[in-house]
PDB file of C-alpha atoms in Angstrom:
ATOM      1  CA  MET A   1      15.081  44.089 104.984  1.00  0.00           C
ATOM      2  CA  ASP A   2      13.400  47.476 105.136  1.00  0.00           C
ATOM      3  CA  ARG A   3       9.849  46.323 103.969  1.00  0.00           C
ATOM      4  CA  LEU A   4       8.369  50.007 103.684  1.00  0.00           C
ATOM      5  CA  LEU A   5      11.337  51.023 101.515  1.00  0.00           C
ATOM      6  CA  SER A   6      11.109  47.928  99.345  1.00  0.00           C
ATOM      7  CA  MET A   7       7.582  48.609  98.662  1.00  0.00           C
ATOM      8  CA  ARG A   8       8.242  52.075  97.715  1.00  0.00           C
ATOM      9  CA  VAL A   9      11.119  50.958  95.426  1.00  0.00           C
ATOM     10  CA  PHE A  10       8.815  48.390  93.840  1.00  0.00           C
ATOM     11  CA  GLN A  11       6.099  50.970  93.061  1.00  0.00           C
ATOM     12  CA  GLN A  12       8.636  53.389  91.648  1.00  0.00           C
ATOM     13  CA  VAL A  13      10.203  50.742  89.407  1.00  0.00           C
ATOM     14  CA  VAL A  14       6.655  50.109  88.033  1.00  0.00           C
ATOM     15  CA  ASP A  15       5.769  53.835  87.729  1.00  0.00           C
ATOM     16  CA  GLN A  16       9.146  54.866  86.258  1.00  0.00           C
ATOM     17  CA  GLU A  17       9.168  51.768  83.967  1.00  0.00           C
ATOM     18  CA  GLY A  18      12.606  50.790  84.851  1.00  0.00           C
ATOM     19  CA  PHE A  19      15.261  50.209  87.540  1.00  0.00           C
ATOM     20  CA  ALA A  20      17.679  53.032  86.562  1.00  0.00           C
ATOM     21  CA  ALA A  21      14.733  55.593  86.403  1.00  0.00           C
ATOM     22  CA  ALA A  22      13.393  54.521  89.780  1.00  0.00           C
ATOM     23  CA  ALA A  23      17.035  54.815  91.298  1.00  0.00           C
ATOM     24  CA  ARG A  24      17.270  58.357  90.045  1.00  0.00           C
ATOM     25  CA  SER A  25      13.834  59.330  91.432  1.00  0.00           C
ATOM     26  CA  LEU A  26      14.618  57.872  94.752  1.00  0.00           C
ATOM     27  CA  ASP A  27      18.202  59.033  94.954  1.00  0.00           C
ATOM     28  CA  LEU A  28      19.558  55.441  95.207  1.00  0.00           C
ATOM     29  CA  SER A  29      22.113  53.661  93.287  1.00  0.00           C
ATOM     30  CA  ALA A  30      20.772  51.244  90.592  1.00  0.00           C
ATOM     31  CA  ALA A  31      22.341  48.305  92.440  1.00  0.00           C
ATOM     32  CA  ALA A  32      20.516  49.118  95.638  1.00  0.00           C
ATOM     33  CA  VAL A  33      17.337  49.109  93.748  1.00  0.00           C
ATOM     34  CA  THR A  34      17.978  45.845  92.172  1.00  0.00           C
ATOM     35  CA  ARG A  35      18.979  44.361  95.559  1.00  0.00           C
ATOM     36  CA  LEU A  36      15.806  45.583  97.262  1.00  0.00           C
ATOM     37  CA  ILE A  37      13.496  44.109  94.528  1.00  0.00           C
ATOM     38  CA  THR A  38      15.419  40.862  94.626  1.00  0.00           C
ATOM     39  CA  ASP A  39      15.217  40.732  98.472  1.00  0.00           C
ATOM     40  CA  LEU A  40      11.419  41.574  98.267  1.00  0.00           C
ATOM     41  CA  GLU A  41      10.714  38.822  95.734  1.00  0.00           C
ATOM     42  CA  GLN A  42      12.734  36.204  97.988  1.00  0.00           C
ATOM     43  CA  HIS A  43      10.729  37.445 100.927  1.00  0.00           C
ATOM     44  CA  LEU A  44       7.423  36.929  99.249  1.00  0.00           C
ATOM     45  CA  GLY A  45       8.527  33.816  97.563  1.00  0.00           C
ATOM     46  CA  THR A  46       7.240  34.844  94.160  1.00  0.00           C
ATOM     47  CA  ARG A  47       8.423  36.787  91.124  1.00  0.00           C
ATOM     48  CA  LEU A  48       6.860  40.314  90.854  1.00  0.00           C
ATOM     49  CA  LEU A  49       8.503  41.476  87.705  1.00  0.00           C
ATOM     50  CA  GLN A  50       9.332  39.960  84.334  1.00  0.00           C
ATOM     51  CA  ARG A  51      12.725  41.410  83.141  1.00  0.00           C
ATOM     52  CA  THR A  52      14.196  41.396  79.741  1.00  0.00           C
ATOM     53  CA  THR A  53      16.782  43.711  78.069  1.00  0.00           C
ATOM     54  CA  ARG A  54      14.115  45.665  76.374  1.00  0.00           C
ATOM     55  CA  LYS A  55      10.983  45.462  78.682  1.00  0.00           C
ATOM     56  CA  LEU A  56       9.853  45.346  82.187  1.00  0.00           C
ATOM     57  CA  SER A  57       6.329  43.949  83.006  1.00  0.00           C
ATOM     58  CA  LEU A  58       4.437  42.843  85.976  1.00  0.00           C
ATOM     59  CA  THR A  59       3.562  39.191  86.777  1.00  0.00           C
ATOM     60  CA  ASP A  60      -0.009  38.400  87.914  1.00  0.00           C
ATOM     61  CA  ALA A  61       1.390  38.361  91.467  1.00  0.00           C
ATOM     62  CA  GLY A  62       3.166  41.542  90.776  1.00  0.00           C
ATOM     63  CA  GLN A  63       0.012  43.283  89.647  1.00  0.00           C
ATOM     64  CA  SER A  64      -2.072  42.023  92.682  1.00  0.00           C
ATOM     65  CA  TYR A  65       0.708  43.067  95.038  1.00  0.00           C
ATOM     66  CA  LEU A  66       1.003  46.505  93.427  1.00  0.00           C
ATOM     67  CA  THR A  67      -2.620  47.290  94.109  1.00  0.00           C
ATOM     68  CA  ARG A  68      -2.148  46.557  97.812  1.00  0.00           C
ATOM     69  CA  VAL A  69       1.123  48.304  97.983  1.00  0.00           C
ATOM     70  CA  ARG A  70      -0.415  51.515  96.616  1.00  0.00           C
ATOM     71  CA  SER A  71      -3.107  51.333  99.274  1.00  0.00           C
ATOM     72  CA  ILE A  72      -0.541  50.625 102.075  1.00  0.00           C
ATOM     73  CA  LEU A  73       1.726  53.464 101.118  1.00  0.00           C
ATOM     74  CA  SER A  74      -1.266  55.851 100.607  1.00  0.00           C
ATOM     75  CA  ALA A  75      -2.320  55.041 104.187  1.00  0.00           C
ATOM     76  CA  VAL A  76       1.200  55.743 105.408  1.00  0.00           C
ATOM     77  CA  ASP A  77       1.361  58.954 103.578  1.00  0.00           C
ATOM     78  CA  GLU A  78      -1.979  59.927 104.994  1.00  0.00           C
ATOM     79  CA  ALA A  79      -0.661  59.271 108.430  1.00  0.00           C
ATOM     80  CA  GLU A  80       2.427  61.438 107.864  1.00  0.00           C
ATOM     81  CA  ALA A  81       0.017  64.188 106.272  1.00  0.00           C
ATOM     82  CA  SER A  82      -2.131  64.102 109.429  1.00  0.00           C
ATOM     83  CA  ALA A  83       0.893  64.598 111.547  1.00  0.00           C
ATOM     84  CA  ARG A  84       1.966  67.546 109.468  1.00  0.00           C
ATOM     85  CA  GLU A  85      -1.543  69.038 109.545  1.00  0.00           C
ATOM     86  CA  GLN A  86      -1.145  69.365 113.363  1.00  0.00           C
ATOM     87  CA  THR A  87       1.457  71.849 112.676  1.00  0.00           C
ATOM     88  CA  GLY A  88      -0.558  73.581 109.854  1.00  0.00           C
ATOM     89  CA  GLU A  89       1.728  72.117 107.045  1.00  0.00           C
ATOM     90  CA  MET A  90       0.231  70.565 103.797  1.00  0.00           C
ATOM     91  CA  ALA A  91       2.915  68.762 101.826  1.00  0.00           C
ATOM     92  CA  GLY A  92       3.447  65.734  99.714  1.00  0.00           C
ATOM     93  CA  LEU A  93       2.924  64.376  96.161  1.00  0.00           C
ATOM     94  CA  LEU A  94      -0.559  64.459  94.679  1.00  0.00           C
ATOM     95  CA  ARG A  95      -1.042  62.119  91.735  1.00  0.00           C
ATOM     96  CA  ILE A  96      -3.985  63.217  89.405  1.00  0.00           C
ATOM     97  CA  HIS A  97      -5.175  61.602  86.325  1.00  0.00           C
ATOM     98  CA  THR A  98      -7.490  63.259  83.671  1.00  0.00           C
ATOM     99  CA  GLN A  99      -8.148  63.500  80.019  1.00  0.00           C
ATOM    100  CA  PRO A 100      -6.239  66.017  77.837  1.00  0.00           C
ATOM    101  CA  VAL A 101      -9.054  68.692  77.374  1.00  0.00           C
ATOM    102  CA  MET A 102      -9.659  68.776  81.085  1.00  0.00           C
ATOM    103  CA  ALA A 103      -5.949  68.975  81.895  1.00  0.00           C
ATOM    104  CA  VAL A 104      -5.647  72.115  79.605  1.00  0.00           C
ATOM    105  CA  TYR A 105      -8.842  73.952  80.260  1.00  0.00           C
ATOM    106  CA  ILE A 106      -9.721  73.040  83.936  1.00  0.00           C
ATOM    107  CA  LEU A 107      -6.627  71.892  85.878  1.00  0.00           C
ATOM    108  CA  ALA A 108      -3.927  73.867  84.282  1.00  0.00           C
ATOM    109  CA  PRO A 109      -5.579  77.180  85.088  1.00  0.00           C
ATOM    110  CA  LEU A 110      -5.752  76.180  88.834  1.00  0.00           C
ATOM    111  CA  VAL A 111      -2.203  75.336  89.368  1.00  0.00           C
ATOM    112  CA  THR A 112      -0.955  78.854  90.183  1.00  0.00           C
ATOM    113  CA  GLU A 113      -3.384  79.591  92.834  1.00  0.00           C
ATOM    114  CA  PHE A 114      -3.375  76.208  94.533  1.00  0.00           C
ATOM    115  CA  ARG A 115       0.445  76.273  94.592  1.00  0.00           C
ATOM    116  CA  ARG A 116       0.190  79.691  96.259  1.00  0.00           C
ATOM    117  CA  ARG A 117      -2.039  78.299  98.985  1.00  0.00           C
ATOM    118  CA  TYR A 118      -0.087  75.022  99.421  1.00  0.00           C
ATOM    119  CA  PRO A 119       3.578  75.553  98.186  1.00  0.00           C
ATOM    120  CA  LYS A 120       4.626  72.312  99.637  1.00  0.00           C
ATOM    121  CA  VAL A 121       2.377  70.091  97.681  1.00  0.00           C
ATOM    122  CA  VAL A 122       3.613  68.696  94.307  1.00  0.00           C
ATOM    123  CA  LEU A 123       1.174  68.146  91.686  1.00  0.00           C
ATOM    124  CA  ASP A 124       1.816  65.135  89.375  1.00  0.00           C
ATOM    125  CA  ILE A 125      -0.789  65.096  86.644  1.00  0.00           C
ATOM    126  CA  THR A 126      -1.005  62.265  84.207  1.00  0.00           C
ATOM    127  CA  VAL A 127      -2.920  63.134  80.964  1.00  0.00           C
ATOM    128  CA  ASP A 128      -4.486  60.185  79.144  1.00  0.00           C
ATOM    129  CA  SER A 129      -7.484  59.463  76.800  1.00  0.00           C
ATOM    130  CA  VAL A 130      -8.181  55.849  78.086  1.00  0.00           C
ATOM    131  CA  ALA A 131     -11.916  55.005  78.185  1.00  0.00           C
ATOM    132  CA  MET A 132     -11.560  53.317  81.644  1.00  0.00           C
ATOM    133  CA  PRO A 133      -9.055  55.284  83.778  1.00  0.00           C
ATOM    134  CA  PRO A 134      -7.124  53.339  86.355  1.00  0.00           C
ATOM    135  CA  ILE A 135      -8.767  55.166  89.325  1.00  0.00           C
ATOM    136  CA  GLU A 136      -7.111  52.887  91.964  1.00  0.00           C
ATOM    137  CA  GLU A 137      -3.575  54.039  90.828  1.00  0.00           C
ATOM    138  CA  PHE A 138      -4.085  57.790  91.467  1.00  0.00           C
ATOM    139  CA  ASP A 139      -5.152  60.094  94.419  1.00  0.00           C
ATOM    140  CA  LEU A 140      -7.810  61.772  92.153  1.00  0.00           C
ATOM    141  CA  THR A 141      -9.084  61.096  88.733  1.00  0.00           C
ATOM    142  CA  ILE A 142     -11.080  63.883  87.126  1.00  0.00           C
ATOM    143  CA  LEU A 143     -13.503  62.515  84.664  1.00  0.00           C
ATOM    144  CA  GLY A 144     -16.627  63.765  82.772  1.00  0.00           C
ATOM    145  CA  ALA A 145     -19.851  61.895  82.056  1.00  0.00           C
ATOM    146  CA  GLY A 146     -23.537  62.417  81.113  1.00  0.00           C
ATOM    147  CA  ALA A 147     -25.778  63.819  83.744  1.00  0.00           C
ATOM    148  CA  HIS A 148     -27.294  60.376  84.503  1.00  0.00           C
ATOM    149  CA  TYR A 149     -23.859  58.660  84.931  1.00  0.00           C
ATOM    150  CA  ASP A 150     -24.042  55.979  87.493  1.00  0.00           C
ATOM    151  CA  ALA A 151     -20.387  55.856  88.813  1.00  0.00           C
ATOM    152  CA  ASN A 152     -19.418  52.515  90.159  1.00  0.00           C
ATOM    153  CA  VAL A 153     -16.477  54.234  91.998  1.00  0.00           C
ATOM    154  CA  VAL A 154     -16.261  56.749  94.953  1.00  0.00           C
ATOM    155  CA  ALA A 155     -16.776  59.904  93.050  1.00  0.00           C
ATOM    156  CA  ARG A 156     -17.948  63.529  94.179  1.00  0.00           C
ATOM    157  CA  PRO A 157     -19.660  65.760  91.569  1.00  0.00           C
ATOM    158  CA  VAL A 158     -17.626  68.864  90.921  1.00  0.00           C
ATOM    159  CA  ILE A 159     -20.070  70.686  88.664  1.00  0.00           C
ATOM    160  CA  VAL A 160     -23.159  69.872  86.479  1.00  0.00           C
ATOM    161  CA  SER A 161     -22.480  71.724  83.297  1.00  0.00           C
ATOM    162  CA  GLU A 162     -24.537  72.616  80.252  1.00  0.00           C
ATOM    163  CA  GLY A 163     -23.342  72.416  76.626  1.00  0.00           C
ATOM    164  CA  LEU A 164     -23.612  75.959  75.396  1.00  0.00           C
ATOM    165  CA  LEU A 165     -23.340  77.184  71.778  1.00  0.00           C
ATOM    166  CA  CYS A 166     -20.546  79.793  71.517  1.00  0.00           C
ATOM    167  CA  ALA A 167     -18.525  81.572  69.018  1.00  0.00           C
ATOM    168  CA  SER A 168     -15.856  84.217  68.933  1.00  0.00           C
ATOM    169  CA  ALA A 169     -16.660  87.898  68.676  1.00  0.00           C
ATOM    170  CA  ALA A 170     -14.758  88.249  65.515  1.00  0.00           C
ATOM    171  CA  TYR A 171     -16.925  85.455  63.924  1.00  0.00           C
ATOM    172  CA  LEU A 172     -20.177  87.059  65.036  1.00  0.00           C
ATOM    173  CA  ARG A 173     -19.087  90.476  63.685  1.00  0.00           C
ATOM    174  CA  HIS A 174     -18.377  88.856  60.275  1.00  0.00           C
ATOM    175  CA  ALA A 175     -21.290  86.409  60.056  1.00  0.00           C
ATOM    176  CA  GLY A 176     -23.935  87.865  62.244  1.00  0.00           C
ATOM    177  CA  THR A 177     -25.625  86.343  65.400  1.00  0.00           C
ATOM    178  CA  PRO A 178     -28.198  83.554  65.026  1.00  0.00           C
ATOM    179  CA  ARG A 179     -31.550  84.599  66.509  1.00  0.00           C
ATOM    180  CA  GLN A 180     -33.301  81.195  66.378  1.00  0.00           C
ATOM    181  CA  PRO A 181     -32.119  77.464  66.064  1.00  0.00           C
ATOM    182  CA  GLU A 182     -32.946  77.364  62.400  1.00  0.00           C
ATOM    183  CA  ASP A 183     -30.506  80.033  61.737  1.00  0.00           C
ATOM    184  CA  LEU A 184     -27.627  77.649  62.318  1.00  0.00           C
ATOM    185  CA  GLN A 185     -28.210  76.407  58.865  1.00  0.00           C
ATOM    186  CA  GLN A 186     -26.604  79.592  57.571  1.00  0.00           C
ATOM    187  CA  HIS A 187     -23.610  79.351  59.963  1.00  0.00           C
ATOM    188  CA  ALA A 188     -20.183  77.564  60.010  1.00  0.00           C
ATOM    189  CA  CYS A 189     -20.830  74.876  62.560  1.00  0.00           C
ATOM    190  CA  LEU A 190     -17.980  73.050  64.284  1.00  0.00           C
ATOM    191  CA  ARG A 191     -19.089  69.426  65.196  1.00  0.00           C
ATOM    192  CA  LEU A 192     -17.652  66.850  67.534  1.00  0.00           C
ATOM    193  CA  ARG A 193     -17.540  63.454  65.972  1.00  0.00           C
ATOM    194  CA  GLN A 194     -19.352  60.922  68.245  1.00  0.00           C
ATOM    195  CA  THR A 195     -20.206  57.396  67.600  1.00  0.00           C
ATOM    196  CA  GLY A 196     -23.832  56.931  66.595  1.00  0.00           C
ATOM    197  CA  ALA A 197     -24.226  60.796  66.352  1.00  0.00           C
ATOM    198  CA  ARG A 198     -25.423  62.415  63.113  1.00  0.00           C
ATOM    199  CA  GLN A 199     -23.177  65.185  62.188  1.00  0.00           C
ATOM    200  CA  HIS A 200     -25.617  66.906  59.939  1.00  0.00           C
ATOM    201  CA  THR A 201     -28.254  67.216  62.783  1.00  0.00           C
ATOM    202  CA  TRP A 202     -27.770  69.294  65.811  1.00  0.00           C
ATOM    203  CA  ARG A 203     -30.149  68.557  68.677  1.00  0.00           C
ATOM    204  CA  LEU A 204     -31.044  71.520  70.868  1.00  0.00           C
ATOM    205  CA  ILE A 205     -32.873  71.630  74.290  1.00  0.00           C
ATOM    206  CA  ASN A 206     -34.688  74.605  75.778  1.00  0.00           C
ATOM    207  CA  PRO A 207     -34.456  74.336  79.623  1.00  0.00           C
ATOM    208  CA  GLN A 208     -36.964  77.172  79.992  1.00  0.00           C
ATOM    209  CA  GLU A 209     -39.692  75.345  78.149  1.00  0.00           C
ATOM    210  CA  ALA A 210     -39.637  72.006  80.076  1.00  0.00           C
ATOM    211  CA  ASP A 211     -36.629  70.792  77.926  1.00  0.00           C
ATOM    212  CA  ARG A 212     -38.402  71.105  74.611  1.00  0.00           C
ATOM    213  CA  GLU A 213     -36.209  69.686  71.900  1.00  0.00           C
ATOM    214  CA  VAL A 214     -35.731  70.618  68.321  1.00  0.00           C
ATOM    215  CA  SER A 215     -33.315  69.314  65.682  1.00  0.00           C
ATOM    216  CA  VAL A 216     -31.747  71.376  63.105  1.00  0.00           C
ATOM    217  CA  GLU A 217     -30.257  70.293  59.902  1.00  0.00           C
ATOM    218  CA  VAL A 218     -26.733  71.840  59.450  1.00  0.00           C
ATOM    219  CA  THR A 219     -23.840  71.577  57.018  1.00  0.00           C
ATOM    220  CA  PRO A 220     -20.710  71.338  59.241  1.00  0.00           C
ATOM    221  CA  ALA A 221     -17.600  73.438  58.330  1.00  0.00           C
ATOM    222  CA  LEU A 222     -15.590  71.330  60.537  1.00  0.00           C
ATOM    223  CA  VAL A 223     -15.896  67.789  62.039  1.00  0.00           C
ATOM    224  CA  ALA A 224     -13.256  66.488  64.577  1.00  0.00           C
ATOM    225  CA  ASN A 225     -13.149  63.784  67.110  1.00  0.00           C
ATOM    226  CA  HIS A 226     -10.820  66.157  69.282  1.00  0.00           C
ATOM    227  CA  THR A 227     -12.449  68.800  71.651  1.00  0.00           C
ATOM    228  CA  ASP A 228      -9.264  70.879  71.692  1.00  0.00           C
ATOM    229  CA  THR A 229      -9.227  71.212  67.861  1.00  0.00           C
ATOM    230  CA  LEU A 230     -12.765  72.417  67.880  1.00  0.00           C
ATOM    231  CA  LEU A 231     -12.270  74.972  70.667  1.00  0.00           C
ATOM    232  CA  ARG A 232      -9.126  76.297  69.196  1.00  0.00           C
ATOM    233  CA  ALA A 233     -10.831  76.827  65.840  1.00  0.00           C
ATOM    234  CA  MET A 234     -13.847  78.442  67.522  1.00  0.00           C
ATOM    235  CA  LEU A 235     -11.473  80.770  69.382  1.00  0.00           C
ATOM    236  CA  ASP A 236      -9.828  81.743  66.068  1.00  0.00           C
ATOM    237  CA  GLY A 237     -13.185  82.546  64.544  1.00  0.00           C
ATOM    238  CA  ALA A 238     -13.886  79.505  62.455  1.00  0.00           C
ATOM    239  CA  GLY A 239     -17.580  79.244  63.588  1.00  0.00           C
ATOM    240  CA  ILE A 240     -20.046  78.072  66.254  1.00  0.00           C
ATOM    241  CA  SER A 241     -19.410  75.095  68.418  1.00  0.00           C
ATOM    242  CA  ALA A 242     -21.076  73.489  71.422  1.00  0.00           C
ATOM    243  CA  GLN A 243     -18.810  73.158  74.511  1.00  0.00           C
ATOM    244  CA  PRO A 244     -19.565  72.335  78.253  1.00  0.00           C
ATOM    245  CA  LEU A 245     -19.624  75.550  80.317  1.00  0.00           C
ATOM    246  CA  ASP A 246     -16.835  74.329  82.656  1.00  0.00           C
ATOM    247  CA  LEU A 247     -14.289  74.207  79.667  1.00  0.00           C
ATOM    248  CA  VAL A 248     -15.161  77.515  78.151  1.00  0.00           C
ATOM    249  CA  ALA A 249     -15.899  79.488  81.486  1.00  0.00           C
ATOM    250  CA  ASN A 250     -12.751  81.402  81.361  1.00  0.00           C
ATOM    251  CA  TYR A 251     -13.117  82.457  77.698  1.00  0.00           C
ATOM    252  CA  LEU A 252     -16.710  83.534  78.296  1.00  0.00           C
ATOM    253  CA  ARG A 253     -15.659  85.546  81.326  1.00  0.00           C
ATOM    254  CA  ASP A 254     -12.880  87.460  79.582  1.00  0.00           C
ATOM    255  CA  GLY A 255     -14.837  87.954  76.343  1.00  0.00           C
ATOM    256  CA  HIS A 256     -12.889  85.899  73.997  1.00  0.00           C
ATOM    257  CA  LEU A 257     -16.136  83.826  73.394  1.00  0.00           C
ATOM    258  CA  LYS A 258     -19.792  84.749  73.323  1.00  0.00           C
ATOM    259  CA  ARG A 259     -22.647  82.580  74.072  1.00  0.00           C
ATOM    260  CA  VAL A 260     -25.464  82.392  71.277  1.00  0.00           C
ATOM    261  CA  LEU A 261     -29.047  81.167  71.094  1.00  0.00           C
ATOM    262  CA  ALA A 262     -29.500  81.269  74.947  1.00  0.00           C
ATOM    263  CA  PRO A 263     -31.382  79.622  76.601  1.00  0.00           C
ATOM    264  CA  TRP A 264     -30.833  76.709  74.157  1.00  0.00           C
ATOM    265  CA  ILE A 265     -28.416  74.097  75.245  1.00  0.00           C
ATOM    266  CA  THR A 266     -27.017  70.783  73.632  1.00  0.00           C
ATOM    267  CA  GLY A 267     -26.979  68.574  76.674  1.00  0.00           C
ATOM    268  CA  ARG A 268     -25.973  68.314  80.348  1.00  0.00           C
ATOM    269  CA  PHE A 269     -22.697  66.749  81.687  1.00  0.00           C
ATOM    270  CA  THR A 270     -21.146  66.210  85.124  1.00  0.00           C
ATOM    271  CA  LEU A 271     -17.453  66.614  86.011  1.00  0.00           C
ATOM    272  CA  TYR A 272     -16.356  64.184  88.803  1.00  0.00           C
ATOM    273  CA  ALA A 273     -13.486  63.858  91.030  1.00  0.00           C
ATOM    274  CA  ALA A 274     -13.038  60.174  91.674  1.00  0.00           C
ATOM    275  CA  LEU A 275     -11.106  58.640  94.701  1.00  0.00           C
ATOM    276  CA  PRO A 276      -9.578  55.072  94.919  1.00  0.00           C
ATOM    277  CA  SER A 277     -11.294  54.607  98.230  1.00  0.00           C
ATOM    278  CA  ARG A 278     -13.154  56.417 100.875  1.00  0.00           C
ATOM    279  CA  LYS A 279     -10.552  55.344 103.328  1.00  0.00           C
ATOM    280  CA  TYR A 280      -7.210  56.944 103.865  1.00  0.00           C
ATOM    281  CA  VAL A 281      -7.806  59.956 101.666  1.00  0.00           C
ATOM    282  CA  PRO A 282      -4.700  62.125 101.871  1.00  0.00           C
ATOM    283  CA  ALA A 283      -5.374  65.589 103.187  1.00  0.00           C
ATOM    284  CA  ARG A 284      -3.721  67.170 100.153  1.00  0.00           C
ATOM    285  CA  ALA A 285      -6.184  65.278  97.943  1.00  0.00           C
ATOM    286  CA  ARG A 286      -9.138  66.508  99.948  1.00  0.00           C
ATOM    287  CA  ALA A 287      -7.710  70.079  99.699  1.00  0.00           C
ATOM    288  CA  PHE A 288      -7.305  69.895  95.930  1.00  0.00           C
ATOM    289  CA  MET A 289     -10.820  68.432  95.536  1.00  0.00           C
ATOM    290  CA  GLU A 290     -12.384  71.195  97.627  1.00  0.00           C
ATOM    291  CA  PHE A 291     -10.427  73.767  95.699  1.00  0.00           C
ATOM    292  CA  LEU A 292     -11.326  72.319  92.389  1.00  0.00           C
ATOM    293  CA  ILE A 293     -15.001  72.481  93.291  1.00  0.00           C
ATOM    294  CA  GLU A 294     -14.770  75.970  94.544  1.00  0.00           C
ATOM    295  CA  GLN A 295     -12.951  77.291  91.624  1.00  0.00           C
ATOM    296  CA  THR A 296     -14.787  75.482  88.957  1.00  0.00           C
ATOM    297  CA  ARG A 297     -18.164  76.565  90.312  1.00  0.00           C
ATOM    298  CA  LEU A 298     -17.011  80.190  90.733  1.00  0.00           C
ATOM    299  CA  LYS A 299     -15.804  80.550  87.255  1.00  0.00           C
ATOM    300  CA  ALA A 300     -18.957  79.117  85.808  1.00  0.00           C
ATOM    301  CA  ALA A 301     -21.132  81.465  87.761  1.00  0.00           C
ATOM    302  CA  GLN A 302     -18.771  84.478  86.718  1.00  0.00           C
ATOM    303  CA  ALA A 303     -19.056  83.244  83.061  1.00  0.00           C
ATOM    304  CA  GLU A 304     -22.935  82.961  83.105  1.00  0.00           C
ATOM    305  CA  GLN A 305     -23.068  86.467  84.560  1.00  0.00           C
ATOM    306  CA  THR A 306     -21.357  87.852  81.390  1.00  0.00           C
ATOM    307  CA  GLY A 307     -24.519  87.062  79.553  1.00  0.00           C
ATOM    308  CA  PRO A 308     -25.226  85.863  76.058  1.00  0.00           C
ATOM    309  CA  VAL A 309     -25.016  87.888  72.791  1.00  0.00           C
ATOM    310  CA  GLU A 310     -28.390  89.699  72.568  1.00  0.00           C
ATOM    311  CA  SER A 311     -30.662  88.514  69.739  1.00  0.00           C
ATOM    312  CA  GLY A 312     -30.684  92.062  68.345  1.00  0.00           C
ATOM    313  CA  ASP A 313     -27.045  92.075  67.620  1.00  0.00           C
ATOM    314  CA  SER A 314     -25.973  92.357  63.908  1.00  0.00           C
ATOM    315  CA  ALA A 315     -27.258  89.747  61.482  1.00  0.00           C
ATOM    316  CA  PRO A 316     -25.415  88.683  58.261  1.00  0.00           C
ATOM    317  CA  PRO A 317     -25.598  91.221  55.567  1.00  0.00           C
TER     318      PRO A 317
END
């Protein structure tokens, strides 16, 4: 029995959620996949998978074995990548996990340039909103947290970002530009629904005055638990919203959005790139992490250079 092949087949059966799909991804026959899994279970002396006509699930032994298999196969891939690096070649599959809004506004805009630099690296991005992402199952997990987040994982900060108040140029032409926090009471405010947060109170922080805080009572025009919805509505001119700089950097840079009420912010957030382990990090994972940090910080710096809307801009009639 080819144990390495059996491990890869087992991992693919789980990842593809079925024998037939795994067979197609590996260019093997369904019968060969079934035989390899059966041989592997006989070799180990335990059942790894529970099979029914409608569902495939891991046994406790299978779950434990899968975790070790992923680590072993990652080490094998790293060894192959290291050998390829000696000839200047970067190749292989890079599995990334992230939340929807980060996939759309941070990762997707990087694909073209990263592929230009490393055309033989295949990006496999899984997008999910789970509160506790399965970091051990991916090469990289991109996640966000508050500035004081104490990650109990191997994580590298990508960027520390501030929550900025922004609006589209079209909205500001129509409604005018707020000059002080209290002016938000006269504007259409787009708020993110958060557990324990008061939707009618907006807490602002002034970094230039030792983080002095003010709370402004507002009447939201839109409340949503979906950042993408708020960002889309803001781009279409619906009102003023608070978004992390790293999410809106491209729109600030190209003028689709304008920052208002600078230097006031709504909070600080850190974007992390988490790894399953410090050992056996694939070269392609290291390359993408460095590229992500480089590009995210560059775009944020460029966006900040565009400057906020001046307080002397037009006010509502």
